[in-house]
XYZ file of C-alpha atoms in Angstrom:
361
model
C 63.148 -100.122 -33.151
C 64.671 -96.632 -33.242
C 63.086 -93.673 -31.372
C 61.791 -91.060 -33.894
C 60.286 -88.604 -31.402
C 63.154 -86.047 -31.565
C 62.977 -85.948 -35.353
C 59.208 -85.578 -35.134
C 59.605 -82.648 -32.705
C 62.130 -81.000 -35.014
C 59.704 -81.286 -37.903
C 56.935 -79.746 -35.778
C 59.138 -76.782 -34.851
C 59.985 -76.271 -38.533
C 56.280 -76.292 -39.452
C 55.488 -73.857 -36.629
C 58.170 -71.439 -37.796
C 56.879 -71.607 -41.365
C 53.321 -70.978 -40.211
C 54.399 -68.017 -38.097
C 56.299 -66.464 -40.983
C 53.448 -66.984 -43.405
C 50.890 -65.713 -40.875
C 52.911 -62.568 -40.169
C 53.253 -61.867 -43.869
C 49.513 -62.351 -44.374
C 48.716 -60.058 -41.435
C 50.987 -57.337 -42.766
C 49.435 -57.699 -46.208
C 45.923 -57.496 -44.768
C 46.793 -54.442 -42.650
C 48.350 -52.735 -45.662
C 45.271 -53.505 -47.736
C 43.003 -52.133 -45.003
C 45.110 -48.987 -44.720
C 44.982 -48.435 -48.460
C 41.202 -48.928 -48.561
C 40.666 -46.607 -45.591
C 42.871 -43.929 -47.101
C 41.053 -44.347 -50.378
C 37.683 -43.646 -48.740
C 38.796 -40.812 -46.453
C 37.267 -37.362 -47.021
C 39.859 -34.631 -46.912
C 37.756 -31.751 -45.608
C 37.496 -29.901 -42.298
C 33.729 -30.238 -41.840
C 33.821 -32.318 -38.649
C 36.607 -30.210 -37.169
C 34.714 -26.970 -37.798
C 31.542 -28.478 -36.327
C 33.379 -29.420 -33.132
C 34.902 -25.942 -32.921
C 31.464 -24.381 -33.350
C 30.100 -26.675 -30.636
C 32.875 -25.578 -28.255
C 32.121 -21.914 -28.964
C 28.419 -22.476 -28.342
C 29.175 -24.226 -25.057
C 31.274 -21.279 -23.901
C 28.476 -18.906 -24.886
C 25.984 -20.957 -22.894
C 28.302 -20.942 -19.873
C 28.428 -17.136 -20.039
C 24.640 -17.019 -20.288
C 24.174 -19.273 -17.257
C 26.766 -17.397 -15.195
C 25.069 -14.038 -15.733
C 21.487 -15.160 -15.033
C 21.447 -14.188 -11.340
C 22.697 -10.654 -11.995
C 20.438 -10.358 -15.040
C 17.296 -11.184 -13.053
C 18.213 -8.917 -10.135
C 16.066 -5.777 -9.975
C 18.236 -3.806 -7.558
C 20.804 -2.791 -10.226
C 23.653 -3.534 -7.835
C 25.734 -5.792 -10.059
C 24.228 -4.924 -13.461
C 22.458 -1.754 -14.456
C 19.809 -1.575 -17.150
C 22.312 -0.091 -19.592
C 24.716 -2.963 -18.964
C 21.891 -5.445 -19.502
C 21.029 -3.778 -22.812
C 24.685 -3.926 -23.866
C 24.818 -7.599 -22.942
C 21.691 -8.278 -25.014
C 23.138 -6.611 -28.107
C 26.537 -8.290 -27.775
C 24.956 -11.683 -27.179
C 22.693 -11.287 -30.213
C 25.621 -10.318 -32.452
C 27.793 -13.209 -31.282
C 24.941 -15.685 -31.528
C 24.124 -14.449 -35.040
C 27.741 -15.059 -36.079
C 27.536 -18.643 -34.854
C 24.229 -19.153 -36.652
C 25.747 -17.861 -39.898
C 28.663 -20.263 -39.446
C 26.217 -23.125 -38.939
C 24.275 -22.146 -42.065
C 27.456 -22.138 -44.144
C 28.386 -25.611 -42.850
C 24.885 -26.882 -43.565
C 24.968 -25.476 -47.107
C 28.356 -27.062 -47.752
C 27.131 -30.450 -46.549
C 23.928 -30.339 -48.606
C 25.886 -29.423 -51.736
C 28.399 -32.213 -51.085
C 25.674 -34.806 -50.552
C 23.899 -33.673 -53.720
C 27.136 -34.016 -55.694
C 27.777 -37.521 -54.327
C 24.163 -38.439 -55.038
C 24.605 -37.453 -58.677
C 28.048 -38.924 -59.276
C 28.206 -42.092 -57.151
C 24.796 -43.082 -55.828
C 22.849 -42.890 -59.105
C 24.361 -45.020 -61.917
C 23.872 -43.677 -65.445
C 23.628 -46.658 -67.752
C 20.867 -48.961 -66.518
C 21.041 -51.411 -69.432
C 24.820 -51.767 -69.120
C 24.575 -52.357 -65.381
C 22.371 -55.383 -66.014
C 25.173 -57.061 -67.978
C 27.952 -55.855 -65.688
C 26.416 -57.103 -62.468
C 27.151 -55.777 -58.977
C 30.654 -54.494 -58.410
C 31.849 -55.083 -54.843
C 34.041 -51.975 -54.704
C 31.206 -49.803 -55.968
C 28.843 -51.213 -53.356
C 31.400 -50.625 -50.597
C 31.866 -47.041 -51.761
C 28.108 -46.434 -51.813
C 27.645 -47.867 -48.324
C 30.543 -45.779 -47.047
C 29.037 -42.570 -48.408
C 25.607 -43.452 -47.019
C 26.968 -44.017 -43.522
C 29.085 -40.876 -43.758
C 26.072 -38.825 -44.852
C 24.036 -40.155 -41.942
C 26.824 -39.303 -39.515
C 27.181 -35.758 -40.829
C 23.449 -35.107 -40.820
C 23.390 -36.294 -37.210
C 26.147 -33.808 -36.349
C 24.157 -30.993 -37.962
C 20.983 -32.029 -36.133
C 22.801 -32.007 -32.791
C 24.081 -28.502 -33.538
C 20.561 -27.340 -34.416
C 19.243 -28.692 -31.113
C 22.011 -26.936 -29.186
C 21.352 -23.650 -30.998
C 17.618 -23.974 -30.326
C 18.190 -24.531 -26.594
C 20.461 -21.483 -26.308
C 18.015 -19.273 -28.200
C 15.093 -20.466 -26.064
C 17.025 -19.791 -22.838
C 17.970 -16.291 -23.978
C 14.386 -15.582 -25.077
C 13.041 -16.729 -21.695
C 15.535 -14.451 -19.918
C 14.461 -11.479 -22.004
C 10.794 -12.320 -21.453
C 11.263 -12.436 -17.693
C 13.100 -9.129 -17.741
C 10.329 -7.509 -19.796
C 7.656 -8.755 -17.408
C 9.597 -7.354 -14.456
C 9.961 -3.990 -16.193
C 6.236 -3.890 -17.002
C 5.283 -4.626 -13.413
C 7.646 -1.926 -12.178
C 6.241 0.608 -14.667
C 2.677 -0.251 -13.665
C 3.514 0.304 -9.999
C 5.129 3.662 -10.794
C 2.140 4.691 -12.868
C -0.309 3.848 -10.103
C 1.797 5.738 -7.547
C 1.974 8.822 -9.742
C -1.747 8.823 -10.478
C -2.755 8.255 -6.832
C -3.975 11.187 -4.738
C -2.864 11.999 -1.225
C -6.086 11.759 0.712
C -4.561 12.497 4.087
C -6.987 14.758 5.981
C -5.711 18.174 7.013
C -6.771 19.627 10.368
C -8.023 23.151 10.382
C -6.481 25.908 12.421
C -9.499 26.116 14.685
C -9.315 22.376 15.443
C -5.679 22.718 16.385
C -6.180 25.868 18.452
C -9.242 24.816 20.459
C -8.597 22.092 23.013
C -11.028 19.181 23.212
C -13.976 19.515 25.599
C -13.745 17.268 28.629
C -17.072 16.226 30.188
C -17.241 16.568 33.995
C -19.821 15.243 36.413
C -21.061 17.986 38.786
C -22.198 15.517 41.406
C -18.714 14.302 42.107
C -16.513 16.554 44.222
C -13.151 14.766 44.048
C -12.492 14.555 40.348
C -8.946 14.582 39.067
C -8.891 16.234 35.665
C -5.710 16.018 33.716
C -4.288 19.136 32.177
C -4.992 19.585 28.464
C -2.241 18.872 26.024
C -0.435 21.967 24.880
C -0.375 22.046 21.073
C 2.180 24.484 19.739
C 1.314 26.033 16.391
C 3.720 28.287 14.568
C 2.436 31.863 14.739
C 4.100 32.797 11.476
C 1.879 30.418 9.506
C -1.242 31.693 11.249
C -0.291 35.303 10.627
C 0.426 34.628 6.963
C -2.987 33.009 6.544
C -4.669 35.937 8.279
C -2.832 38.415 6.074
C -3.899 36.532 2.956
C -7.505 36.549 4.147
C -7.337 40.307 4.785
C -5.826 40.966 1.368
C -8.505 38.829 -0.263
C -11.264 40.721 1.563
C -9.748 44.078 0.617
C -9.446 43.127 -3.049
C -12.983 41.750 -3.094
C -14.298 44.959 -1.508
C -12.583 47.031 -4.179
C -14.035 44.971 -7.027
C -17.463 45.563 -8.471
C -20.158 42.926 -8.862
C -19.523 42.580 -12.590
C -15.839 41.903 -11.979
C -16.733 39.394 -9.283
C -19.084 37.625 -11.685
C -16.367 37.554 -14.342
C -13.936 36.044 -11.857
C -16.500 33.450 -10.845
C -17.111 32.492 -14.471
C -13.362 32.254 -15.080
C -13.000 30.069 -12.002
C -15.796 27.831 -13.227
C -14.192 27.554 -16.659
C -10.833 26.669 -15.107
C -12.478 24.066 -12.916
C -14.244 22.563 -15.913
C -10.979 22.446 -17.863
C -9.196 20.750 -14.981
C -12.013 18.247 -14.627
C -11.791 17.475 -18.340
C -8.033 17.057 -18.033
C -8.530 14.662 -15.126
C -11.018 12.667 -17.184
C -8.533 12.553 -20.077
C -5.806 11.359 -17.709
C -8.118 8.629 -16.432
C -8.856 7.564 -20.013
C -5.118 7.506 -20.780
C -4.534 5.385 -17.697
C -7.215 2.937 -18.820
C -5.738 2.749 -22.327
C -2.259 2.154 -20.889
C -3.574 -0.673 -18.748
C -5.350 -2.132 -21.781
C -2.124 -1.912 -23.781
C -0.216 -3.680 -21.010
C -2.793 -6.461 -20.897
C -2.643 -6.787 -24.698
C 1.151 -6.986 -24.538
C 0.920 -9.740 -21.952
C -1.513 -11.638 -24.162
C 0.795 -11.173 -27.141
C 3.763 -12.454 -25.150
C 1.823 -15.562 -24.133
C 0.741 -16.114 -27.744
C 4.333 -15.682 -28.910
C 5.537 -18.237 -26.400
C 2.905 -20.722 -27.517
C 3.755 -20.024 -31.161
C 7.464 -20.544 -30.472
C 6.667 -23.907 -28.913
C 4.511 -24.794 -31.923
C 7.318 -23.751 -34.264
C 9.794 -25.946 -32.396
C 7.439 -28.915 -32.643
C 6.925 -28.197 -36.349
C 10.681 -28.145 -36.885
C 11.027 -31.464 -35.100
C 8.226 -32.911 -37.216
C 9.871 -31.516 -40.337
C 13.121 -33.280 -39.474
C 11.246 -36.538 -39.009
C 9.421 -35.987 -42.304
C 12.719 -35.337 -44.094
C 14.156 -38.561 -42.706
C 11.059 -40.496 -43.769
C 11.186 -38.926 -47.235
C 14.825 -39.925 -47.621
C 14.006 -43.470 -46.580
C 11.092 -43.537 -49.010
C 13.295 -42.247 -51.824
C 15.877 -44.951 -51.177
C 13.162 -47.609 -51.174
C 11.708 -46.216 -54.406
C 15.128 -46.261 -56.030
C 15.637 -49.869 -55.005
C 12.183 -50.770 -56.311
C 12.868 -48.988 -59.606
C 16.176 -50.804 -59.997
C 14.613 -54.187 -59.316
C 11.689 -53.422 -61.633
C 14.015 -52.302 -64.426
C 16.116 -55.424 -64.001
C 13.099 -57.717 -64.150
C 11.745 -55.842 -67.172
C 15.057 -56.126 -68.986
C 15.346 -59.799 -68.136
C 11.814 -60.530 -69.364
C 12.491 -58.549 -72.524
C 15.690 -60.418 -73.292
C 14.081 -63.760 -72.461
C 11.204 -62.980 -74.819
C 13.682 -62.110 -77.566
C 15.622 -65.339 -76.993
C 12.448 -67.431 -76.948
C 11.313 -65.772 -80.182
C 14.669 -66.495 -81.822
C 14.497 -70.119 -80.670
C 10.980 -70.493 -82.046
C 12.102 -69.061 -85.382
C 15.075 -71.430 -85.484
C 12.861 -74.421 -84.696
C 10.422 -73.401 -87.424
C 13.278 -72.896 -89.871
C 14.746 -76.316 -89.074
C 11.387 -78.052 -89.400
């Protein structure tokens, strides 16, 4: 019997080569088909690119904000003066406002695009015709692609909103801390200016007369230290004495009526000064009340900002739930319309059959 193994091996090699060729052709065909489908569904806009650029700009802005915090909180004005801090605040607000406007334009573009796709692709027009046509696979693939793309783009916008909210909250906290520091500093200055120097002044007689030292007469050997010599400038003493002499001379020249007039004028001036002091005290109290009210307002604003942030988060969740509910309602409407159409057509067919049976009988 002849050995057929070499011929069998040759046949196997031929089959392997054919399979490889056919498999390579199929793979190339599949890859080409995938490329064509992917290119068909690609969106030719720069939305994602602009979002990434905006995110990079916001990151750089946050880096600048974090790098300047130490100098911004410093009260010594060594690295940053108050004028430089004010300039930084204005420049930061302007730049941040530009980025917010850019984000709003991107958000508006995306909402308009999603609304257009919702009208043209997501919602079919002819419901009765779709019942007879059935489900088209390409149409379903296109709808699923747009749904996933919309979810991705809304996620990008939500991440940008969170990043913008964090930057704005950090900048607001920095400004709030700076305002509190300024208020404390102003309150300290106000208290120092309104305080009175209550340091007691020694009279000339107290300075001139030395203190009396008690001595015991019964003791013979008593060592008494010499009194301290207090030097007082004679020019000041002489000037005071001259002023006293001039005052006495002028008072001796004046009559009693003039003296009474002067006393009344002095009393009026004292009353006016006392009233002014009372008014200053009232102003001080009102200023302190205003400062306390401002502190209360700042705390309320902080709590309101936190409430607003929570409301925004809840609003985003509500929007997502509403979208899910709308999709479920649309599916329910489609299924209900299909069942209604099917029951209607079945009733018509059954009626026609009954009429035919009656006509035949």
